[in-house]
PDB file of C-alpha atoms in Angstrom:
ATOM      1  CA  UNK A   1      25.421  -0.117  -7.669  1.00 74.00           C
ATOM      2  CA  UNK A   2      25.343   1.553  -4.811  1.00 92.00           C
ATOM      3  CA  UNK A   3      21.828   1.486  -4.013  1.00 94.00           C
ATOM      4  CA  UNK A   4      22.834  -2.010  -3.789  1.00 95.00           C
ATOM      5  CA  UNK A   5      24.720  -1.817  -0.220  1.00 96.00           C
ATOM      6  CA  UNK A   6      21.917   0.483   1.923  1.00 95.00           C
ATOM      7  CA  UNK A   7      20.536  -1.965   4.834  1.00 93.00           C
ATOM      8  CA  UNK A   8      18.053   0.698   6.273  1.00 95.00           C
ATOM      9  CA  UNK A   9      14.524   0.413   5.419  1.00 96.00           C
ATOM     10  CA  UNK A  10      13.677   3.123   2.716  1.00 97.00           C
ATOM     11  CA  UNK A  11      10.999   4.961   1.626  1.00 98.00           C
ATOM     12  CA  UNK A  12      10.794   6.561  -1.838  1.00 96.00           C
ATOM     13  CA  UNK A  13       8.222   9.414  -1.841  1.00 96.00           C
ATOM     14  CA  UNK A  14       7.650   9.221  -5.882  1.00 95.00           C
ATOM     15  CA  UNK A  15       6.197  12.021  -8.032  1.00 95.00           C
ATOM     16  CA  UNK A  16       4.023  10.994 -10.254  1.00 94.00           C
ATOM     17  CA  UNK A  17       4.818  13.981 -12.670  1.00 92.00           C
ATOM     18  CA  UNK A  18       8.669  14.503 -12.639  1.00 90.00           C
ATOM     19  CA  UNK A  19      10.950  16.332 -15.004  1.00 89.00           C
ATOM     20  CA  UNK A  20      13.893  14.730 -13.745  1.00 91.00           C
ATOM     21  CA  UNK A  21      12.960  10.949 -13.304  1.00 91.00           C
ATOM     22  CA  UNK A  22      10.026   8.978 -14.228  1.00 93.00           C
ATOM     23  CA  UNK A  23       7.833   6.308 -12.377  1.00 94.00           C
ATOM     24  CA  UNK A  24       9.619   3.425 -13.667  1.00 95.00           C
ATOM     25  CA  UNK A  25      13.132   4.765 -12.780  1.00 95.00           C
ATOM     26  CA  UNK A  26      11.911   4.961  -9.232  1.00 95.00           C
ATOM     27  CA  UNK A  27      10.476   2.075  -9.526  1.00 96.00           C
ATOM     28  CA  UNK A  28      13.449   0.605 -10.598  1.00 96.00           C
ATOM     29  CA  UNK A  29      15.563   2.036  -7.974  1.00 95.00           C
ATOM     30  CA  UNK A  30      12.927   0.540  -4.934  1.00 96.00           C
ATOM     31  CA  UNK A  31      13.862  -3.041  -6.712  1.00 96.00           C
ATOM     32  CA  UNK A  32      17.167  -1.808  -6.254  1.00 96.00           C
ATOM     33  CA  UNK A  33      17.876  -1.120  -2.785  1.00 97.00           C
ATOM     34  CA  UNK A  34      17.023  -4.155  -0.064  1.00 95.00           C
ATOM     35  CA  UNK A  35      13.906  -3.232   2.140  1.00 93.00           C
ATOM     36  CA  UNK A  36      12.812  -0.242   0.307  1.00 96.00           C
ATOM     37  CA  UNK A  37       9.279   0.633  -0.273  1.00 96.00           C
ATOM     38  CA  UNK A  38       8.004   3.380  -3.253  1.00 97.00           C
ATOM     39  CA  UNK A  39       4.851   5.519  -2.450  1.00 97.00           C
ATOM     40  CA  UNK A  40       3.846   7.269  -5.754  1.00 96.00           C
ATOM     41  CA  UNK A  41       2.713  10.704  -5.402  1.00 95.00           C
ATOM     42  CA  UNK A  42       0.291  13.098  -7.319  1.00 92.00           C
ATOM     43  CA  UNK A  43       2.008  15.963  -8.143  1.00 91.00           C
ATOM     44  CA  UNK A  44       5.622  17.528  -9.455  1.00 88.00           C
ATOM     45  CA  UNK A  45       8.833  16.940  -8.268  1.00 86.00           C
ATOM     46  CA  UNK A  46      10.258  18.495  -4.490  1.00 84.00           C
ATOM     47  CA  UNK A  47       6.760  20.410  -5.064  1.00 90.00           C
ATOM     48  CA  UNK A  48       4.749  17.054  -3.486  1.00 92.00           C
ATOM     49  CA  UNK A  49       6.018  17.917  -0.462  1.00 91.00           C
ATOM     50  CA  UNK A  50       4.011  20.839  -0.276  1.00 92.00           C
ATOM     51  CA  UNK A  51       1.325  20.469  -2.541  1.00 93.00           C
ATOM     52  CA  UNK A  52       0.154  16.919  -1.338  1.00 94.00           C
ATOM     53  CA  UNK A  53       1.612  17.125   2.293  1.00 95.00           C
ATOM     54  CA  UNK A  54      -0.885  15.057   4.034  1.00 96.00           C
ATOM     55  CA  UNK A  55      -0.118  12.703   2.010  1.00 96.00           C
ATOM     56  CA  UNK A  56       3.336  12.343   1.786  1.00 96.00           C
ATOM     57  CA  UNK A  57       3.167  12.707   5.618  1.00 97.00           C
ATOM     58  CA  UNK A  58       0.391   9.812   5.688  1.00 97.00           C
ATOM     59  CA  UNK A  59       2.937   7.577   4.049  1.00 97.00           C
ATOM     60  CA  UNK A  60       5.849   8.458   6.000  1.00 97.00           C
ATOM     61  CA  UNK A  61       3.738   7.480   9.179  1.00 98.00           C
ATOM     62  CA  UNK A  62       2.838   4.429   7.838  1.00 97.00           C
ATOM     63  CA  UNK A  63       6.097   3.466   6.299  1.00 97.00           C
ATOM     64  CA  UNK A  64       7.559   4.497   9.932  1.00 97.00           C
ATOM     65  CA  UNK A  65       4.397   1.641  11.369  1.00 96.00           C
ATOM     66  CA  UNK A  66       5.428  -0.880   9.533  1.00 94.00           C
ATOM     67  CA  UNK A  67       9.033  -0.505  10.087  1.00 94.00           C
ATOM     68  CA  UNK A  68       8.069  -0.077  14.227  1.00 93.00           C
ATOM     69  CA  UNK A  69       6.484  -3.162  13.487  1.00 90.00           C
ATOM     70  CA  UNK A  70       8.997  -5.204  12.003  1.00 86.00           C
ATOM     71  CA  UNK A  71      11.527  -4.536  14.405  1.00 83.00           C
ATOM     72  CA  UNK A  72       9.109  -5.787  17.179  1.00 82.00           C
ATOM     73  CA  UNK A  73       8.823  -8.998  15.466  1.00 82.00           C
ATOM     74  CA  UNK A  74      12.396  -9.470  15.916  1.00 73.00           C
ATOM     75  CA  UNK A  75      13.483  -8.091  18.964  1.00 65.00           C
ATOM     76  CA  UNK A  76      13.826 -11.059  21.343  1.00 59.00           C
ATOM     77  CA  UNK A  77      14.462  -9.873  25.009  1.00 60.00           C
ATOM     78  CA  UNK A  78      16.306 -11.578  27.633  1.00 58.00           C
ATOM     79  CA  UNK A  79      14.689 -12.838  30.332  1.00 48.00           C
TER      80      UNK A  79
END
């Protein structure tokens, strides 16, 4: 229940061939926690970091984007 009480935007980088979770368990912790986005992966575990790298950096950029984004939307400066 903890996942419950995170307020930062999150990104879950999600192997798509994990021995220690599966897809729906991430899945079902990105439902969990408020504002968080899951990017499935190719590849096995920690090794996605490495093996698919451009992408896992791709989505980090673009899950960084959007967040840049959204906080743009509702900054409101004073005049």
């Amino acid at each position: 229940a903890l996942l419950t009480h995170v307020t930062a935007p999150s990104l879950i980088l999600a192997p798509m061939q994990s021995a220690a979770t599966s897809i729906a368990e991430q899945v079902k912790m990105a439902e969990t926690i408020p504002n968080a986005s899951l990017q499935p992966i190719n590849g096995v575990g920690h090794e996605i970091y490495i093996d698919n790298a451009e992408e896992c950096v791709a989505a980090v950029r673009q899950f960084l984007a959007k967040v840049a984004l959204t906080a743009r939307s509702h900054h409101n400066p004073i005049d």
